[in-house]
Tab-separated table of C-alpha atoms and ligand atoms in Angstrom:
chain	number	residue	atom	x	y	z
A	1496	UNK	CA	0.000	0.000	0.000
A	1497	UNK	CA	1.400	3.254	-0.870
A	1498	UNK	CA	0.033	6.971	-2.100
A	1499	UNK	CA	0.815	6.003	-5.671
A	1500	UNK	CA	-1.514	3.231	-5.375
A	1501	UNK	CA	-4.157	5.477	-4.297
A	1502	UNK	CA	-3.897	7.610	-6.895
A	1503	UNK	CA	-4.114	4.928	-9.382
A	1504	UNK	CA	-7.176	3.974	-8.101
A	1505	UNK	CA	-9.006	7.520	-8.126
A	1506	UNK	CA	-7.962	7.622	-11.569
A	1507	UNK	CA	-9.391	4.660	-11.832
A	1508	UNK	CA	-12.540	5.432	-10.201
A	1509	UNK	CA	-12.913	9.156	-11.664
A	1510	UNK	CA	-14.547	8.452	-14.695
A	1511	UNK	CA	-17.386	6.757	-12.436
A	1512	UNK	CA	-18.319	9.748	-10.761
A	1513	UNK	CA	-20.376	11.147	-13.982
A	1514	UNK	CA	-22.457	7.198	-13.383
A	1515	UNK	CA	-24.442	8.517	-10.238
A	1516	UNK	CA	-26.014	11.634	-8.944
A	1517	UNK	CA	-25.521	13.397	-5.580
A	1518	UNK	CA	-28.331	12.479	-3.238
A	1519	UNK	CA	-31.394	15.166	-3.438
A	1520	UNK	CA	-34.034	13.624	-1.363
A	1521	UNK	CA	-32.358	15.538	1.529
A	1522	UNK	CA	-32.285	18.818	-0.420
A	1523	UNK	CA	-29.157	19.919	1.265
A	1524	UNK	CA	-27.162	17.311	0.253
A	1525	UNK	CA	-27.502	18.201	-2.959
A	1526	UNK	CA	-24.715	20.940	-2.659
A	1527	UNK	CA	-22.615	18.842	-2.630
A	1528	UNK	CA	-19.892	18.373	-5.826
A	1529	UNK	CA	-19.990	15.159	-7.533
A	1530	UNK	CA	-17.011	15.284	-9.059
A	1531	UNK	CA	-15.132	14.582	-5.690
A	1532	UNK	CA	-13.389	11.665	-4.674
A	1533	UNK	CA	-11.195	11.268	-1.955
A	1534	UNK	CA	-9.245	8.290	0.172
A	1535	UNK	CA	-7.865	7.624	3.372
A	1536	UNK	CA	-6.195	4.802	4.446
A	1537	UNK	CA	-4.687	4.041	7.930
A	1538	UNK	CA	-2.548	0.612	8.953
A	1539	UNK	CA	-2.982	-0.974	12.377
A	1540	UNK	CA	0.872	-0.012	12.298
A	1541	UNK	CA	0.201	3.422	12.697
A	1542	UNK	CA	0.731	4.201	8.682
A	1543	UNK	CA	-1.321	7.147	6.866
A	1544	UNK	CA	-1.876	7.146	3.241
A	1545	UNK	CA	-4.193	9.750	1.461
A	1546	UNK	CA	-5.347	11.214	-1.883
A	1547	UNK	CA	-8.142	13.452	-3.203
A	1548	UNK	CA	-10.601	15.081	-1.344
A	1549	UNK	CA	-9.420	12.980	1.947
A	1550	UNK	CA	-10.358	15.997	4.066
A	1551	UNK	CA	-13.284	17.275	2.853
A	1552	UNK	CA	-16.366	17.420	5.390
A	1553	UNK	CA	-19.206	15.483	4.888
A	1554	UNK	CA	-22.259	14.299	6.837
A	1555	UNK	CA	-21.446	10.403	7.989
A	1556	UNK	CA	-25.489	9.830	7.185
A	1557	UNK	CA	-25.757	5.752	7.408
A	1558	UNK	CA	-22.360	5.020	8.357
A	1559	UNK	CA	-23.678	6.006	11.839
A	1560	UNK	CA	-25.697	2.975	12.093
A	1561	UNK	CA	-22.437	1.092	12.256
A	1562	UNK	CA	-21.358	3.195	15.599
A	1563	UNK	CA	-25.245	3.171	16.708
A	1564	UNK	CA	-25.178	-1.005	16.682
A	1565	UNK	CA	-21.245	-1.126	18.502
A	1566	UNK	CA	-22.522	1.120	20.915
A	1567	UNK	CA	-25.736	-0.677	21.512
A	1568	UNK	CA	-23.895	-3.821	21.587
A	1569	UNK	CA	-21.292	-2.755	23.935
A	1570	UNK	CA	-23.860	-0.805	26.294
A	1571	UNK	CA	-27.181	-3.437	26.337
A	1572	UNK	CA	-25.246	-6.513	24.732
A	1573	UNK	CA	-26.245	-8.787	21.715
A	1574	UNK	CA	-30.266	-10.200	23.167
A	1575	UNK	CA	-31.296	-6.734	23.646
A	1576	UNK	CA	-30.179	-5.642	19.687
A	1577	UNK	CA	-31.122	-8.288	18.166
A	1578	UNK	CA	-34.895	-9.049	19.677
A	1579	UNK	CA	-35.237	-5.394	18.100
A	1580	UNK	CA	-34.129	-6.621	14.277
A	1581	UNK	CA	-32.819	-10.069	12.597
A	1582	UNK	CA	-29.290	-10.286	11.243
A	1583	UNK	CA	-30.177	-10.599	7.275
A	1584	UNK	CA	-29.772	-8.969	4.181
A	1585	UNK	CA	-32.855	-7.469	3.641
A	1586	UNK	CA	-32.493	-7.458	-0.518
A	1587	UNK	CA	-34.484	-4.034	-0.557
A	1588	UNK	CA	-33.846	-0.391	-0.421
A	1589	UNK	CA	-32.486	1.476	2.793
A	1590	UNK	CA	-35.697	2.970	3.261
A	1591	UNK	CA	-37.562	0.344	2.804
A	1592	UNK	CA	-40.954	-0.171	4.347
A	1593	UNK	CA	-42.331	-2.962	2.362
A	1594	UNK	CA	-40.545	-5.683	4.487
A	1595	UNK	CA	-41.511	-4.871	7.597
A	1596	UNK	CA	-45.324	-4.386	7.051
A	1597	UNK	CA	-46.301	-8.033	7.642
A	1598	UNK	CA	-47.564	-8.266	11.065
A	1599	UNK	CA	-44.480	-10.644	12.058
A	1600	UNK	CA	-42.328	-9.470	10.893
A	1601	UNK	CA	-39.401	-7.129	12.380
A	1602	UNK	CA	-36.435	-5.228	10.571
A	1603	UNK	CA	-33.976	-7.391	8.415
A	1604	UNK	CA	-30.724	-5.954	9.932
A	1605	UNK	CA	-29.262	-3.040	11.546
A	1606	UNK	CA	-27.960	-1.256	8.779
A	1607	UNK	CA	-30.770	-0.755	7.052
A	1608	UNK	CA	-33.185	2.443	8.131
A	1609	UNK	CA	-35.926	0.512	10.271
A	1610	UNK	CA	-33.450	-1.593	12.073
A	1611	UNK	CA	-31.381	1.617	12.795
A	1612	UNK	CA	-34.006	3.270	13.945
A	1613	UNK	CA	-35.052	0.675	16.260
A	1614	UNK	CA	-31.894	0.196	17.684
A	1615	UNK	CA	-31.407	4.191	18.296
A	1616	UNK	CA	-34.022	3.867	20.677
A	1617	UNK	CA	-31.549	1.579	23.012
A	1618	UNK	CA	-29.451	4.607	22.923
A	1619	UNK	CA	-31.095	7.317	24.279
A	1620	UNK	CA	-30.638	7.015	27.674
A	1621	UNK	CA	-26.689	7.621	26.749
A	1622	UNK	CA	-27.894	10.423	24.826
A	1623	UNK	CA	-26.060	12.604	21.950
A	1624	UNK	CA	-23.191	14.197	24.120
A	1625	UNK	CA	-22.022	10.723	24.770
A	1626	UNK	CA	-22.276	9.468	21.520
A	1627	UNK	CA	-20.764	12.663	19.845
A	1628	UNK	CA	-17.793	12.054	22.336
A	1629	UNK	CA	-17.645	8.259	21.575
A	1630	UNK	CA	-17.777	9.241	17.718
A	1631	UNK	CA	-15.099	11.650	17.807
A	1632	UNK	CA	-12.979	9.100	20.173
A	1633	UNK	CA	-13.521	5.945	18.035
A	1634	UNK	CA	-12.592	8.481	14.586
A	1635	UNK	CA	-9.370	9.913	16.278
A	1636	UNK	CA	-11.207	13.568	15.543
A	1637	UNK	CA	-12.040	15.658	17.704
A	1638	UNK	CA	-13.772	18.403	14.913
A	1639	UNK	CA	-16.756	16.368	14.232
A	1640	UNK	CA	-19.656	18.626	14.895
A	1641	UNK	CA	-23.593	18.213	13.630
A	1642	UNK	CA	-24.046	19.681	10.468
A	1643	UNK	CA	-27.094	21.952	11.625
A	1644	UNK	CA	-27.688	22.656	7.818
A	1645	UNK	CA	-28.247	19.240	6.864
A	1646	UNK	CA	-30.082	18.357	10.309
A	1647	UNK	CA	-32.499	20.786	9.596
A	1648	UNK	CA	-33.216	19.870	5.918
A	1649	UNK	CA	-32.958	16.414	6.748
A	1650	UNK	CA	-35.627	16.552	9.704
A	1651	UNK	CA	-38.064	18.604	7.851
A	1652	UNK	CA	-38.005	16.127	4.812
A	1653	UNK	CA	-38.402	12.990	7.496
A	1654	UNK	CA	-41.681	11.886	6.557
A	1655	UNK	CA	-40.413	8.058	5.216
A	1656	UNK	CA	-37.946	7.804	8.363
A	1657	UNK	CA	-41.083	9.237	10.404
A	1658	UNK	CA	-43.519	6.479	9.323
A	1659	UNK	CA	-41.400	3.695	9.330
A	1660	UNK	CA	-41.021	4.430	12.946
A	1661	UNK	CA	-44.482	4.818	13.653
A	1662	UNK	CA	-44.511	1.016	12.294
A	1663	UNK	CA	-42.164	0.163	14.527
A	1664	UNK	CA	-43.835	1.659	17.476
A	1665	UNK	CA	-47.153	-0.609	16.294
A	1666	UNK	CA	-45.314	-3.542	16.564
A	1667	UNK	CA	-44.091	-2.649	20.036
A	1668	UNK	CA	-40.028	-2.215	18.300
A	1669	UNK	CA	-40.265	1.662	19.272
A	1670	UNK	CA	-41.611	1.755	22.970
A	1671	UNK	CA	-43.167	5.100	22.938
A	1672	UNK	CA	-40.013	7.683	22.225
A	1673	UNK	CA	-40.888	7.819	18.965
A	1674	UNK	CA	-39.992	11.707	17.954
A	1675	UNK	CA	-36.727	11.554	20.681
A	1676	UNK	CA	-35.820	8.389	18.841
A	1677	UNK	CA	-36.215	9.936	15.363
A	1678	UNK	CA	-34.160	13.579	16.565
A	1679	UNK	CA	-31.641	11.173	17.852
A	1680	UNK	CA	-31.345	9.145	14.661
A	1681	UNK	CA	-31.279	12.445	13.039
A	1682	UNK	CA	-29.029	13.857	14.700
A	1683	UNK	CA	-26.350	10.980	14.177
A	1684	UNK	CA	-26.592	10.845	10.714
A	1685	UNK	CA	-25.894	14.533	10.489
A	1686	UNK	CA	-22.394	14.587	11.919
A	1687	UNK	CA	-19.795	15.449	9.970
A	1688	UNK	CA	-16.839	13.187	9.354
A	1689	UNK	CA	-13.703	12.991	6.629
A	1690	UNK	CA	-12.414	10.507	4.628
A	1691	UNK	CA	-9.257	10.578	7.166
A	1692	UNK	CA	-11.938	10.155	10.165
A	1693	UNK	CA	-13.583	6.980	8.665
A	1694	UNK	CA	-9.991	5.574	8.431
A	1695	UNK	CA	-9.887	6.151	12.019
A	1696	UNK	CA	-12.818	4.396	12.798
A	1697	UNK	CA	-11.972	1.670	10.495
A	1698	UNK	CA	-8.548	1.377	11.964
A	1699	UNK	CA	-9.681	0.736	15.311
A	1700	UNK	CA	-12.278	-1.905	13.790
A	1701	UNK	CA	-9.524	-3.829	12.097
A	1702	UNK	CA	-7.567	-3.986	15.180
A	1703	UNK	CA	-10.408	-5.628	17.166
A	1704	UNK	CA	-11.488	-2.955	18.980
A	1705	UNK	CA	-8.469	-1.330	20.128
A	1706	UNK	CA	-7.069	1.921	19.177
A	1707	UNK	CA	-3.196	1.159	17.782
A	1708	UNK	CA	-2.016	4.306	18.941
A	1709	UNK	CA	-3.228	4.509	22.810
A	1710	UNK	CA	-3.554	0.534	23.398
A	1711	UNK	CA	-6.760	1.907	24.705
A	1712	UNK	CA	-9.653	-0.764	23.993
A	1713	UNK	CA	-12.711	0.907	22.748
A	1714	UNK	CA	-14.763	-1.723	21.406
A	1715	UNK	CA	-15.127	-5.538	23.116
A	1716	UNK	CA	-13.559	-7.946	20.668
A	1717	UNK	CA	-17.654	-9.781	19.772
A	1718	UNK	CA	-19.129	-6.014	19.385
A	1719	UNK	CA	-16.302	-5.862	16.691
A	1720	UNK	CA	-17.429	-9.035	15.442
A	1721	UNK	CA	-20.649	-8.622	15.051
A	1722	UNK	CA	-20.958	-5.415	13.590
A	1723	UNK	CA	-18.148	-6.311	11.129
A	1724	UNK	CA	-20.360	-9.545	10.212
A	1725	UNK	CA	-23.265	-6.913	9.643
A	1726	UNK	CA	-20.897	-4.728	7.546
A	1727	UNK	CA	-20.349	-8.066	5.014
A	1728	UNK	CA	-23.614	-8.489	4.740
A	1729	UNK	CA	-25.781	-5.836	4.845
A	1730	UNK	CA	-23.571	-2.897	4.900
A	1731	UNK	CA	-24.234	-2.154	1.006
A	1732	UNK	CA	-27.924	-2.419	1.072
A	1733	UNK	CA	-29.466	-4.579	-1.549
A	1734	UNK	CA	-25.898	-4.048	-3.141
A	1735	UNK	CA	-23.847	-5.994	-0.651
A	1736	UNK	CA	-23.822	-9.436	-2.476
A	1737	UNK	CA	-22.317	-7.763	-5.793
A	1738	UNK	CA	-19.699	-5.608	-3.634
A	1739	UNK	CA	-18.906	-8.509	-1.677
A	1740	UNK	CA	-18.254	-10.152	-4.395
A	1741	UNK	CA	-16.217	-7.237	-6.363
A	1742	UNK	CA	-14.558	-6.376	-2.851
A	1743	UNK	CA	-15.188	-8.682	-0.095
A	1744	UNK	CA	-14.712	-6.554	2.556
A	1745	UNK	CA	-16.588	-5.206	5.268
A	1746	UNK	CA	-18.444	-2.123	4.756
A	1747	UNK	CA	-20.772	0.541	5.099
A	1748	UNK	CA	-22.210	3.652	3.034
A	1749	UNK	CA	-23.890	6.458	3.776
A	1750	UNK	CA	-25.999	8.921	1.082
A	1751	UNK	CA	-23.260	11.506	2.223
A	1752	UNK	CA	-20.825	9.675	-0.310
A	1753	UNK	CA	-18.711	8.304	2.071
A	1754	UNK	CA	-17.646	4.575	2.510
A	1755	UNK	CA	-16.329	2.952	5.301
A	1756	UNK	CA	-14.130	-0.256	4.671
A	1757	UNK	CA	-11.958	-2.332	6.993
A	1758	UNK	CA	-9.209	-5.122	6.237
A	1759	UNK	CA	-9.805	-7.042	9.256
A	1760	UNK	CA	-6.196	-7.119	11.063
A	1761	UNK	CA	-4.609	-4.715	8.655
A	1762	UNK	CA	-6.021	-1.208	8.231
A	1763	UNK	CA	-9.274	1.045	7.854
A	1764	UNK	CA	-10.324	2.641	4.594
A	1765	UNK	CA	-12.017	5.709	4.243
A	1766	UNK	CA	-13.829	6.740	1.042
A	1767	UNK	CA	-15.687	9.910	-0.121
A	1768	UNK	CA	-17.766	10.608	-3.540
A	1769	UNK	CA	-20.912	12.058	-2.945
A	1770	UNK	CA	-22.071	10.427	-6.770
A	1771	UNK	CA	-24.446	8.073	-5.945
A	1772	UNK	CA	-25.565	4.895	-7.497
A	1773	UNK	CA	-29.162	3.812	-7.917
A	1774	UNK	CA	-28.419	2.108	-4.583
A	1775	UNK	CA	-27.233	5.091	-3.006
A	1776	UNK	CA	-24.134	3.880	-2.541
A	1777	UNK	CA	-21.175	5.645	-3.939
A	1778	UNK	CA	-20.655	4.842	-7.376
A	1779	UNK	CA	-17.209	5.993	-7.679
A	1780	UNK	CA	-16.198	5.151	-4.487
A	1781	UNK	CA	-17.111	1.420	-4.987
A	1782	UNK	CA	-14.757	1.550	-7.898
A	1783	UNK	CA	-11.744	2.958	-5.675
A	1784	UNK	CA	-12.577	0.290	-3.882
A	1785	UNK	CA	-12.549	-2.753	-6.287
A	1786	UNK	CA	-9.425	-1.318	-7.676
A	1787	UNK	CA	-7.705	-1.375	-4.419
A	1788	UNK	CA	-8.845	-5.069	-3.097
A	1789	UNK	CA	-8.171	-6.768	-6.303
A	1790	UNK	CA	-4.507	-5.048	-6.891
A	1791	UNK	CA	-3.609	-5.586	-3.178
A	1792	UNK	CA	-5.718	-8.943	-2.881
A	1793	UNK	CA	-7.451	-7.650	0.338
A	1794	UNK	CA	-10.660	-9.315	-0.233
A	1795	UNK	CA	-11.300	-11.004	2.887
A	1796	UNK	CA	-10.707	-14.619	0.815
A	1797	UNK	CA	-7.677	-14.137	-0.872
A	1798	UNK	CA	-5.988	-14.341	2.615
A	1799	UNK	CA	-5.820	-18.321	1.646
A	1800	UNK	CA	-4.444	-17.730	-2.075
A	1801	UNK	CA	-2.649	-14.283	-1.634
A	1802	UNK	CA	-0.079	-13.187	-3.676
A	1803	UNK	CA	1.393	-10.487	-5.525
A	1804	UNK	CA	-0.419	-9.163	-8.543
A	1805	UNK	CA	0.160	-6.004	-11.185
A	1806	UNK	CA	-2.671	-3.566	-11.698
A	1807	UNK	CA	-2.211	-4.740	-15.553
A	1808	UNK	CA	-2.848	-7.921	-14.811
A	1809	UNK	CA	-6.117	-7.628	-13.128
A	1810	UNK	CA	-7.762	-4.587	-15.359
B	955	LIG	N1	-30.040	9.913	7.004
B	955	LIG	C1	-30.332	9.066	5.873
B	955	LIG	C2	-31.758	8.568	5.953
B	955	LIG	O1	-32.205	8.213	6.995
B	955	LIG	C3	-29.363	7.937	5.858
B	955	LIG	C4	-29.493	7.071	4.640
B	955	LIG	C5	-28.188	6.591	4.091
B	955	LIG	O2	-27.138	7.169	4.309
B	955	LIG	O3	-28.213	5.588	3.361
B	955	LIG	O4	-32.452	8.540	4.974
């Protein structure tokens, strides 16, 4: 891994910022330029490599649900998550309501809206100073504020998050907080990270839970587990089987355009392209990505067949 690599693969991924479209259903996010693309990349050894927009600010929008389920694992512990959603790939949008309608039925996973939702409502008795602290602890970065712009435009245009967790509430997922859950959920997806901050984050994740730097543990070893299991699976919406496939590693979007990957035991990757795919995924950004795992073999099962490979040969 080394800057020139990076570079290679936003050149690589450039041409797939004019497939997607910056994300309008939150008006405010709509600002933002679609020709970006940035990278971040930080080694368990303490190694920083960068490119792009790496430091451009952006709101984290669903990669919070990945810090919403450690926390909630770490704080009320695997029953209490999981009797709120299941643990599958749901196979449908992020927003998706259809799913969930049946009486039985509860959320897919935690990564998509409903199941986020749901499992917000574990953490409001820590509240958002605690989690803004945890957030900026867990991303090494201490400038991560809300983004009061795209709070606002995002909590007056609520009205799909707002009935999905008024069906959660019938089905007894959502005991009664319903608006303090929603302002919380809100509120989390509105903070605003970098490229180099998801690294962070991703950094810690690949190193089971501890932070490289400090020794400091922040995360119990399952929590890690668990969420990166979720990440695999689910953490592309109903893209996460192709992007497994193309990248095989643990992830997570967010309609912000930024990506979260992590090489288990080797380093955290942070992406940011705000062009969006049909998906809402990052369409660029998933191209960084593929470039990346295939040149460097990262996806999670090359570990048994590793070995060194030229860009040329694989594109
Ligand atoms: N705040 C966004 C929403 O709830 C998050 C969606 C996403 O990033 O995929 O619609």
């Amino acid at each position: 891994m080394d800057e020139a690599l990076l570079k290679q693969a936003l050149e690589f991924g450039k041409p797939y910022t004019g497939k997607g479209e910056v994300a309008s259903y939150i008006p405010e996010l709509s600002k933002a330029d679609g020709r970006e693309l940035g990278i971040c990349v930080r080694t368990i050894g303490g190694e920083e490599y960068h490119c792009g927009y790496w430091q451009r600010r952006f709101t984290i929008q669903s990669i919070s649900k990945v810090i919403n389920l450690a926390m909630a694992l770490e704080h009320y512990g695997f029953d209490a998550v999981f009797h709120k959603t299941k643990m599958e790939p749901s196979g449908a949008s992020f927003n998706a309501m259809s799913r969930i309608s049946d009486n039985e039925d509860i959320p897919f996973n935690p990564l998509v809206n409903s199941g986020a939702i749901a499992i917000v409502e574990l953490l409001l008795p820590l509240g958002l100073d605690h989690m803004l602290s945890s957030v900026r602890g867990l991303c090494s970065d201490k400038y991560i504020t809300m983004d009061e712009d795209v709070f606002k435009s995002e909590w007056s245009h609520s009205a799909r998050n707002r009935s999905l967790a008024y069906l959660l509430q019938s089905k007894g997922l959502i005991d009664g907080n319903v608006d303090e859950t929603l302002l919380l959920y809100t509120q989390l997806c509105s903070l605003s990270v970098t490229a180099e901050s998801l690294s962070n984050l991703g950094q810690v994740l690949a190193n089971g839970g501890v932070q490289p730097e400090t020794g400091r543990r922040l995360l119990k070893e399952e929590v890690v587990r668990t969420t990166l299991t979720m990440m695999l699976t689910c953490g592309m919406y109903d893209g996460s089987g192709e992007f497994a496939v193309r990248v095989g590693l643990p992830s997570k979007s967010g309609v912000g355009g930024g990506i979260l990957s992590v090489v288990p035991g080797e380093m955290g990757i942070g992406v940011y392209g705000p062009s969006l795919d049909s998906k809402g995924n990052s369409a660029a950004g998933q191209k960084v990505l593929e470039y990346i795992s295939r040149t460097e073999k990262l996806h999670i099962l090359d570990r048994y067949t590793r070995h060194p490979v030229s860009a040329s040969e694989t594109f």
